[in-house]
Every structure is written in structure tokens, then in C-alpha cells.
Amino acid sequence: MTAAKIDGKALAQKVRGELAEKVAEMKAKNGRVPGLAVVLVGEDPASQVYVRMKGKACDEAGFKSVIDRMPESTTTEELLAKVEAYNNDETINGILVQLPLPDQIDEKKVLYAIKPEKDVDGFHPVSVGLLNIGETKGFAPCTPAGVMEMFKEYNIDVEGKNAVVIGRSNIVGKPMAALLTRANATVTICHSRTKDIASICRDADIIVAAIGKAKFVTADMVKEGAVVIDVGMNRVDEKLMGDVDYEAAAEKASYITPVPGGVGPMTIAMLLANTYRAFEQSL
Ligand code: GUN
């Protein structure tokens, strides 16, 4: 089988276009637009790029966008004060503190200070809890939410399927497993201590690779006709590379996501979607 490519770039554009239309309608009706505050502490080069892309996406969709840059030397207390100010700002519906944060900052304390109603990253324990008890009113983290949106767009039914998630991070692996479980898949989470990941993958109808190792998923791990989702963003010799050996895996999969142009663009689209929902729920 040769896989169909899942075009995350096109789907992200579609989602963003639909949101832009809804924002324009809302603005005409009641003069209000969704607002997203992105807080960036320090000078991490990758974070600077991501934050700029998030701001641009907001602008294009007609959202209010605030990008708040704080110095590398920022203290936990200073960042908490900033979060508190956005918690109380009625024009801001979503708050995102870009990770990673400098070492001196207590990351948990900061993420837990964001009002769950504005937690468009879905990292607050209330958001995590709501997702895990199957409630839909909280916010799911943007990257795994983007993967679910891809399944929907391509009519990939996950119900009853064997889904293997490789990686157990709080940002991707764990919420991905929770979303798949909520959608009635049978989910296995593999991680660095798992014995024989390859044989577990060979049983999978769906593989989501989020382990952060270039070409970790090889063709021999992919069952004929499986759906392969690559969340990897590995820099190898200045080139962006996924967690999947794309060319070889595509020979066996039914659907596969490329890197770049797959899951990546969906993350920002879902950030806007979460912010729009926070806005609607605030009205
Ligand atoms: N750093 C890498 N991915 C993310 C994300 O989804 N949200 C935030 N806040 N920081 C990140």
C-alpha cells in the first residue's frame, strides 16, 4: 500500500479561515473579538519563532493578539503577576506561557496560576482532569487536539482501533492517549522504558509518534494499512525531521503525516480554535 498524505498545512488553513469568518461575524454583531496573550520569557530561538507565528495567525484571523516579552532574568513572582493581570483582563480570553521557561522559574506554579477558563494550552490540572474524565468543556492541548482534527477531516474512524502513542509527555503523549480513549480507541502508551516497542507498534492500527528521536519509527514497525501520525520536530543538520522514517513507512501505511506540513501547522490552528471557544464561553 502507498499511503495518502495528510495535509496538515491545508487543514490548518481551512480551520483558520473558518475561524476568521466567525470572528468577522461576531465583530459585526457585538463589536468584540477573541484575545490571546502569549508570554515569552527569555531568548530561546525556537520559542521566538513559534511565538511570532502564533501572533501572526491571530492577526490574520482578526483576533486581538498580545505578545508579551519578558527578560531571561524574570522571577516566578514577576511572571505570576503577569499571568494574574491577564486573568483579570476581559479583552484576553486565552493565556499561553511559552515553554520552556528559564530554570529559575517555577513552571508548575506559573501554569497552575492560569485561570482554567483561559487555559487554551490545556496544561492546567483542571483542564487535564476534565479531559481525563471525558468532559468536553475544558481545553485539550493543541497538538493532540490537532491530530484528532486530522482524523475527523480524513474520515479516519478511531473507534475500536488499536492506537499506540509513543511518548508520554504532558504536552503530547498523555493528552493524545486521553483524547483517543475518549474517542473509543484502545490505547497503548509506549515510552523509553517500554520493552519491545517495535512488536507493540506492529499490532497498531494507528501510531502516533511523539518521542523526539529522528526516524525512530521504521517501516518494519508499521502494519500494512496503519495510520501513521508524526509529531516529531527534530533538528538534524539544520533540517527539520520527524520521528518516522517517512519514505519507507509511507509504502505500508494507509495515511501518513509529513514533517514539515503535517501536525505542526495544526497546533497553531487549534490554539486559535481553543481561544475562540474560550471567547464564546465568556460571552
Ligand atoms: N513549547 C512547545 N510546545 C508548546 C506548546 O504547545 N505550548 C507552550 N506554551 N509552549 C510550548
mmCIF file of C-alpha atoms and ligand atoms in Angstrom:
data_model
loop_
_atom_site.group_PDB
_atom_site.id
_atom_site.type_symbol
_atom_site.label_atom_id
_atom_site.label_comp_id
_atom_site.label_asym_id
_atom_site.label_seq_id
_atom_site.Cartn_x
_atom_site.Cartn_y
_atom_site.Cartn_z
ATOM 1 C CA MET A 1 0.000 0.000 0.000
ATOM 2 C CA THR A 2 1.160 3.545 -0.619
ATOM 3 C CA ALA A 3 -0.125 5.990 1.941
ATOM 4 C CA ALA A 4 -2.239 9.060 1.305
ATOM 5 C CA LYS A 5 -0.520 12.120 2.696
ATOM 6 C CA ILE A 6 -2.445 14.002 5.382
ATOM 7 C CA ASP A 7 -2.056 17.666 4.505
ATOM 8 C CA GLY A 8 -1.873 19.467 7.848
ATOM 9 C CA LYS A 9 -0.953 22.744 6.237
ATOM 10 C CA ALA A 10 -4.110 22.816 4.129
ATOM 11 C CA LEU A 11 -6.335 21.689 7.015
ATOM 12 C CA ALA A 12 -4.819 24.309 9.311
ATOM 13 C CA GLN A 13 -5.540 26.986 6.696
ATOM 14 C CA LYS A 14 -9.115 25.786 6.433
ATOM 15 C CA VAL A 15 -9.631 25.862 10.226
ATOM 16 C CA ARG A 16 -8.055 29.322 10.457
ATOM 17 C CA GLY A 17 -10.193 30.591 7.558
ATOM 18 C CA GLU A 18 -13.383 29.338 9.213
ATOM 19 C CA LEU A 19 -12.392 30.999 12.477
ATOM 20 C CA ALA A 20 -11.654 34.270 10.681
ATOM 21 C CA GLU A 21 -15.174 34.219 9.250
ATOM 22 C CA LYS A 22 -16.730 33.584 12.648
ATOM 23 C CA VAL A 23 -14.645 36.362 14.202
ATOM 24 C CA ALA A 24 -15.731 38.818 11.494
ATOM 25 C CA GLU A 25 -19.385 37.914 12.135
ATOM 26 C CA MET A 26 -19.049 38.301 15.895
ATOM 27 C CA LYS A 27 -17.263 41.604 15.487
ATOM 28 C CA ALA A 28 -20.031 42.943 13.244
ATOM 29 C CA LYS A 29 -22.670 41.737 15.686
ATOM 30 C CA ASN A 30 -21.326 42.844 19.051
ATOM 31 C CA GLY A 31 -18.035 44.576 18.397
ATOM 32 C CA ARG A 32 -15.975 42.043 20.328
ATOM 33 C CA VAL A 33 -13.158 39.756 19.175
ATOM 34 C CA PRO A 34 -11.246 36.920 20.880
ATOM 35 C CA GLY A 35 -7.987 37.929 22.550
ATOM 36 C CA LEU A 36 -4.871 35.803 23.090
ATOM 37 C CA ALA A 37 -1.926 36.786 25.289
ATOM 38 C CA VAL A 38 1.328 34.951 24.645
ATOM 39 C CA VAL A 39 4.053 35.427 27.236
ATOM 40 C CA LEU A 40 7.622 34.694 26.167
ATOM 41 C CA VAL A 41 10.374 34.734 28.777
ATOM 42 C CA GLY A 42 13.942 34.922 27.509
ATOM 43 C CA GLU A 43 15.526 34.493 24.111
ATOM 44 C CA ASP A 44 15.107 30.821 23.158
ATOM 45 C CA PRO A 45 15.384 30.962 19.340
ATOM 46 C CA ALA A 46 12.813 28.246 18.585
ATOM 47 C CA SER A 47 10.332 29.805 21.034
ATOM 48 C CA GLN A 48 10.778 33.199 19.376
ATOM 49 C CA VAL A 49 9.833 31.705 16.024
ATOM 50 C CA TYR A 50 6.788 29.881 17.445
ATOM 51 C CA VAL A 51 5.575 32.967 19.295
ATOM 52 C CA ARG A 52 5.891 35.125 16.199
ATOM 53 C CA MET A 53 3.888 32.546 14.214
ATOM 54 C CA LYS A 54 1.183 32.498 16.892
ATOM 55 C CA GLY A 55 0.900 36.289 16.783
ATOM 56 C CA LYS A 56 0.692 36.314 13.007
ATOM 57 C CA ALA A 57 -2.011 33.642 12.996
ATOM 58 C CA CYS A 58 -4.040 35.715 15.486
ATOM 59 C CA ASP A 59 -3.693 38.834 13.360
ATOM 60 C CA GLU A 60 -4.795 37.023 10.219
ATOM 61 C CA ALA A 61 -7.893 35.611 11.913
ATOM 62 C CA GLY A 62 -8.868 39.006 13.354
ATOM 63 C CA PHE A 63 -8.061 38.102 16.964
ATOM 64 C CA LYS A 64 -6.602 40.596 19.375
ATOM 65 C CA SER A 65 -3.028 39.446 19.943
ATOM 66 C CA VAL A 66 -0.672 40.473 22.709
ATOM 67 C CA ILE A 67 2.899 39.202 22.670
ATOM 68 C CA ASP A 68 4.494 39.947 25.990
ATOM 69 C CA ARG A 69 8.266 39.558 26.022
ATOM 70 C CA MET A 70 9.953 39.335 29.418
ATOM 71 C CA PRO A 71 13.704 39.196 30.124
ATOM 72 C CA GLU A 72 15.614 35.957 30.746
ATOM 73 C CA SER A 73 16.134 37.091 34.375
ATOM 74 C CA THR A 74 12.380 37.232 35.139
ATOM 75 C CA THR A 75 11.397 35.773 38.520
ATOM 76 C CA THR A 76 8.499 33.415 39.248
ATOM 77 C CA GLU A 77 6.758 36.230 41.146
ATOM 78 C CA GLU A 78 7.070 38.637 38.219
ATOM 79 C CA LEU A 79 5.648 36.071 35.832
ATOM 80 C CA LEU A 80 2.826 35.221 38.260
ATOM 81 C CA ALA A 81 1.931 38.912 38.430
ATOM 82 C CA LYS A 82 1.758 38.992 34.636
ATOM 83 C CA VAL A 83 -0.486 35.934 34.497
ATOM 84 C CA GLU A 84 -2.737 37.461 37.151
ATOM 85 C CA ALA A 85 -3.065 40.659 35.107
ATOM 86 C CA TYR A 86 -4.201 38.667 32.051
ATOM 87 C CA ASN A 87 -6.528 36.548 34.209
ATOM 88 C CA ASN A 88 -8.286 39.810 35.101
ATOM 89 C CA ASP A 89 -8.199 41.365 31.627
ATOM 90 C CA GLU A 90 -11.614 40.994 30.000
ATOM 91 C CA THR A 91 -10.230 41.533 26.497
ATOM 92 C CA ILE A 92 -7.989 38.465 26.892
ATOM 93 C CA ASN A 93 -9.689 35.069 26.545
ATOM 94 C CA GLY A 94 -6.631 32.864 26.224
ATOM 95 C CA ILE A 95 -3.280 32.927 28.032
ATOM 96 C CA LEU A 96 -0.268 30.986 26.789
ATOM 97 C CA VAL A 97 3.068 30.974 28.581
ATOM 98 C CA GLN A 98 5.593 29.696 26.075
ATOM 99 C CA LEU A 99 7.681 26.742 27.261
ATOM 100 C CA PRO A 100 10.457 26.028 28.105
ATOM 101 C CA LEU A 101 10.903 28.632 30.839
ATOM 102 C CA PRO A 102 14.289 29.645 32.288
ATOM 103 C CA ASP A 103 15.485 27.396 35.148
ATOM 104 C CA GLN A 104 14.841 29.866 37.966
ATOM 105 C CA ILE A 105 11.119 29.939 37.219
ATOM 106 C CA ASP A 106 8.752 27.506 38.932
ATOM 107 C CA GLU A 107 6.964 26.280 35.809
ATOM 108 C CA LYS A 108 4.203 24.393 37.631
ATOM 109 C CA LYS A 109 3.360 27.374 39.795
ATOM 110 C CA VAL A 110 3.022 29.538 36.692
ATOM 111 C CA LEU A 111 0.938 27.088 34.652
ATOM 112 C CA TYR A 112 -1.324 26.408 37.654
ATOM 113 C CA ALA A 113 -1.939 30.151 38.074
ATOM 114 C CA ILE A 114 -3.647 30.482 34.691
ATOM 115 C CA LYS A 115 -7.441 30.600 35.056
ATOM 116 C CA PRO A 116 -8.777 27.297 33.671
ATOM 117 C CA GLU A 117 -11.314 29.307 31.606
ATOM 118 C CA LYS A 118 -8.345 30.934 29.811
ATOM 119 C CA ASP A 119 -6.079 27.875 29.721
ATOM 120 C CA VAL A 120 -6.019 27.469 25.932
ATOM 121 C CA ASP A 121 -2.845 25.337 26.159
ATOM 122 C CA GLY A 122 -4.728 22.792 28.288
ATOM 123 C CA PHE A 123 -1.857 22.365 30.741
ATOM 124 C CA HIS A 124 -3.675 23.333 33.972
ATOM 125 C CA PRO A 125 -4.595 20.365 36.214
ATOM 126 C CA VAL A 126 -8.278 21.324 35.885
ATOM 127 C CA SER A 127 -8.011 21.072 32.071
ATOM 128 C CA VAL A 128 -6.100 17.788 32.362
ATOM 129 C CA GLY A 129 -8.718 16.441 34.779
ATOM 130 C CA LEU A 130 -11.671 17.449 32.620
ATOM 131 C CA LEU A 131 -10.094 15.783 29.593
ATOM 132 C CA ASN A 132 -9.414 12.594 31.535
ATOM 133 C CA ILE A 133 -12.935 12.246 32.902
ATOM 134 C CA GLY A 134 -14.239 12.647 29.360
ATOM 135 C CA GLU A 135 -15.676 16.175 29.788
ATOM 136 C CA THR A 136 -15.554 18.331 26.681
ATOM 137 C CA LYS A 137 -15.928 21.753 28.256
ATOM 138 C CA GLY A 138 -12.231 22.102 29.179
ATOM 139 C CA PHE A 139 -9.360 22.695 26.780
ATOM 140 C CA ALA A 140 -7.283 19.894 25.286
ATOM 141 C CA PRO A 141 -3.629 20.615 24.469
ATOM 142 C CA CYS A 142 -3.315 21.970 20.942
ATOM 143 C CA THR A 143 -1.036 19.398 19.305
ATOM 144 C CA PRO A 144 -3.049 16.277 20.171
ATOM 145 C CA ALA A 145 -6.273 18.207 19.510
ATOM 146 C CA GLY A 146 -4.873 18.940 16.038
ATOM 147 C CA VAL A 147 -4.256 15.229 15.458
ATOM 148 C CA MET A 148 -7.888 14.461 16.347
ATOM 149 C CA GLU A 149 -8.985 17.156 13.892
ATOM 150 C CA MET A 150 -6.957 15.398 11.183
ATOM 151 C CA PHE A 151 -8.719 12.087 11.871
ATOM 152 C CA LYS A 152 -12.041 13.881 11.558
ATOM 153 C CA GLU A 153 -11.145 15.625 8.300
ATOM 154 C CA TYR A 154 -9.900 12.419 6.656
ATOM 155 C CA ASN A 155 -12.797 10.295 7.998
ATOM 156 C CA ILE A 156 -10.410 8.083 9.946
ATOM 157 C CA ASP A 157 -12.596 6.312 12.481
ATOM 158 C CA VAL A 158 -10.616 5.593 15.651
ATOM 159 C CA GLU A 159 -13.384 3.765 17.492
ATOM 160 C CA GLY A 160 -12.343 0.241 18.434
ATOM 161 C CA LYS A 161 -8.928 0.677 16.808
ATOM 162 C CA ASN A 162 -5.610 -0.238 18.402
ATOM 163 C CA ALA A 163 -3.797 3.054 18.846
ATOM 164 C CA VAL A 164 -0.194 3.200 20.003
ATOM 165 C CA VAL A 165 1.151 6.503 21.308
ATOM 166 C CA ILE A 166 4.933 6.648 21.520
ATOM 167 C CA GLY A 167 5.937 9.205 24.141
ATOM 168 C CA ARG A 168 4.301 10.162 27.447
ATOM 169 C CA SER A 169 4.878 13.903 27.726
ATOM 170 C CA ASN A 170 2.273 16.117 29.354
ATOM 171 C CA ILE A 171 2.148 18.242 26.186
ATOM 172 C CA VAL A 172 1.557 15.487 23.638
ATOM 173 C CA GLY A 173 1.692 11.798 24.645
ATOM 174 C CA LYS A 174 -0.574 11.739 27.691
ATOM 175 C CA PRO A 175 -3.289 14.077 26.335
ATOM 176 C CA MET A 176 -3.147 12.254 22.972
ATOM 177 C CA ALA A 177 -3.873 8.980 24.782
ATOM 178 C CA ALA A 178 -6.723 10.638 26.692
ATOM 179 C CA LEU A 179 -8.303 12.032 23.512
ATOM 180 C CA LEU A 180 -8.038 8.691 21.720
ATOM 181 C CA THR A 181 -9.543 6.912 24.741
ATOM 182 C CA ARG A 182 -12.396 9.417 24.821
ATOM 183 C CA ALA A 183 -12.963 8.604 21.123
ATOM 184 C CA ASN A 184 -13.215 4.879 21.998
ATOM 185 C CA ALA A 185 -9.831 3.699 20.711
ATOM 186 C CA THR A 186 -7.883 1.040 22.612
ATOM 187 C CA VAL A 187 -4.741 2.879 23.599
ATOM 188 C CA THR A 188 -1.236 1.726 24.470
ATOM 189 C CA ILE A 189 1.356 4.260 25.605
ATOM 190 C CA CYS A 190 4.976 3.372 24.872
ATOM 191 C CA HIS A 191 7.957 5.233 26.315
ATOM 192 C CA SER A 192 11.676 4.998 26.956
ATOM 193 C CA ARG A 193 11.279 2.081 29.387
ATOM 194 C CA THR A 194 8.887 0.056 27.244
ATOM 195 C CA LYS A 195 10.114 -3.386 26.237
ATOM 196 C CA ASP A 196 9.939 -4.135 22.529
ATOM 197 C CA ILE A 197 8.174 -1.061 21.180
ATOM 198 C CA ALA A 198 8.521 -2.494 17.670
ATOM 199 C CA SER A 199 6.299 -5.516 18.320
ATOM 200 C CA ILE A 200 3.669 -3.346 20.043
ATOM 201 C CA CYS A 201 3.662 -0.992 17.044
ATOM 202 C CA ARG A 202 3.235 -3.876 14.601
ATOM 203 C CA ASP A 203 -0.195 -4.524 16.167
ATOM 204 C CA ALA A 204 -1.268 -0.894 15.850
ATOM 205 C CA ASP A 205 -3.975 0.392 13.535
ATOM 206 C CA ILE A 206 -2.862 3.910 14.472
ATOM 207 C CA ILE A 207 0.629 5.011 15.512
ATOM 208 C CA VAL A 208 1.234 8.465 16.974
ATOM 209 C CA ALA A 209 4.967 9.104 17.264
ATOM 210 C CA ALA A 210 5.896 11.789 19.783
ATOM 211 C CA ILE A 211 9.196 10.622 21.179
ATOM 212 C CA GLY A 212 11.596 13.223 19.811
ATOM 213 C CA LYS A 213 14.005 10.877 18.013
ATOM 214 C CA ALA A 214 14.536 11.251 14.288
ATOM 215 C CA LYS A 215 13.364 8.267 12.217
ATOM 216 C CA PHE A 216 12.548 6.241 15.358
ATOM 217 C CA VAL A 217 9.570 4.572 13.670
ATOM 218 C CA THR A 218 10.875 2.386 10.866
ATOM 219 C CA ALA A 219 8.877 0.576 8.173
ATOM 220 C CA ASP A 220 9.168 -2.812 9.895
ATOM 221 C CA MET A 221 7.209 -1.371 12.855
ATOM 222 C CA VAL A 222 4.266 -0.353 10.667
ATOM 223 C CA LYS A 223 1.418 -2.772 9.959
ATOM 224 C CA GLU A 224 0.119 -2.820 6.392
ATOM 225 C CA GLY A 225 -2.655 -0.188 6.187
ATOM 226 C CA ALA A 226 -1.902 1.517 9.515
ATOM 227 C CA VAL A 227 -2.361 5.261 10.036
ATOM 228 C CA VAL A 228 0.925 6.942 10.979
ATOM 229 C CA ILE A 229 0.956 10.343 12.682
ATOM 230 C CA ASP A 230 4.333 12.006 13.168
ATOM 231 C CA VAL A 231 4.539 14.642 15.899
ATOM 232 C CA GLY A 232 8.353 14.754 15.814
ATOM 233 C CA MET A 233 10.244 18.008 15.269
ATOM 234 C CA ASN A 234 13.901 17.040 15.334
ATOM 235 C CA ARG A 235 16.631 19.293 14.022
ATOM 236 C CA VAL A 236 19.197 17.191 12.187
ATOM 237 C CA ASP A 237 21.923 19.110 10.323
ATOM 238 C CA GLU A 238 19.716 22.236 10.225
ATOM 239 C CA LYS A 239 16.896 20.167 8.705
ATOM 240 C CA LEU A 240 13.550 19.517 10.346
ATOM 241 C CA MET A 241 12.928 15.779 10.684
ATOM 242 C CA GLY A 242 10.074 13.785 12.143
ATOM 243 C CA ASP A 243 10.079 10.700 14.379
ATOM 244 C CA VAL A 244 9.106 8.496 11.430
ATOM 245 C CA ASP A 245 11.155 7.198 8.516
ATOM 246 C CA TYR A 246 8.625 8.758 6.168
ATOM 247 C CA GLU A 247 9.537 7.353 2.763
ATOM 248 C CA ALA A 248 9.709 3.741 3.937
ATOM 249 C CA ALA A 249 6.705 3.926 6.284
ATOM 250 C CA ALA A 250 4.596 5.501 3.522
ATOM 251 C CA GLU A 251 4.996 2.292 1.499
ATOM 252 C CA LYS A 252 2.969 0.415 4.119
ATOM 253 C CA ALA A 253 0.672 2.950 5.781
ATOM 254 C CA SER A 254 -2.809 3.939 4.565
ATOM 255 C CA TYR A 255 -2.395 7.526 5.782
ATOM 256 C CA ILE A 256 0.704 9.351 6.943
ATOM 257 C CA THR A 257 1.608 12.888 8.014
ATOM 258 C CA PRO A 258 4.700 14.592 6.583
ATOM 259 C CA VAL A 259 7.191 16.723 8.519
ATOM 260 C CA PRO A 260 7.031 19.625 7.930
ATOM 261 C CA GLY A 261 3.464 20.311 6.790
ATOM 262 C CA GLY A 262 1.716 17.718 8.931
ATOM 263 C CA VAL A 263 0.913 18.042 12.617
ATOM 264 C CA GLY A 264 2.969 21.230 13.140
ATOM 265 C CA PRO A 265 0.618 23.713 11.454
ATOM 266 C CA MET A 266 -2.374 22.146 13.232
ATOM 267 C CA THR A 267 -1.025 23.165 16.644
ATOM 268 C CA ILE A 268 -1.456 26.867 15.926
ATOM 269 C CA ALA A 269 -4.838 26.322 14.268
ATOM 270 C CA MET A 270 -6.079 24.538 17.391
ATOM 271 C CA LEU A 271 -4.658 27.275 19.614
ATOM 272 C CA LEU A 272 -6.888 29.712 17.760
ATOM 273 C CA ALA A 273 -9.816 27.279 17.957
ATOM 274 C CA ASN A 274 -9.364 26.927 21.735
ATOM 275 C CA THR A 275 -9.106 30.708 22.118
ATOM 276 C CA TYR A 276 -12.237 31.196 20.062
ATOM 277 C CA ARG A 277 -14.115 28.731 22.282
ATOM 278 C CA ALA A 278 -12.825 30.486 25.425
ATOM 279 C CA PHE A 279 -14.148 33.716 23.935
ATOM 280 C CA GLU A 280 -17.576 32.217 23.171
ATOM 281 C CA GLN A 281 -17.811 30.692 26.632
ATOM 282 C CA SER A 282 -17.010 34.103 28.162
ATOM 283 C CA LEU A 283 -19.920 35.858 26.447
HETATM 284 N N1 GUN B 1 6.522 24.782 23.707
HETATM 285 C C1 GUN B 1 6.450 23.781 22.795
HETATM 286 N N2 GUN B 1 5.170 23.456 22.539
HETATM 287 C C2 GUN B 1 4.417 24.265 23.303
HETATM 288 C C3 GUN B 1 3.006 24.405 23.473
HETATM 289 O O1 GUN B 1 2.173 23.716 22.874
HETATM 290 N N3 GUN B 1 2.619 25.365 24.347
HETATM 291 C C4 GUN B 1 3.504 26.130 25.038
HETATM 292 N N4 GUN B 1 3.032 27.010 25.887
HETATM 293 N N5 GUN B 1 4.810 26.017 24.902
HETATM 294 C C5 GUN B 1 5.255 25.099 24.036
#
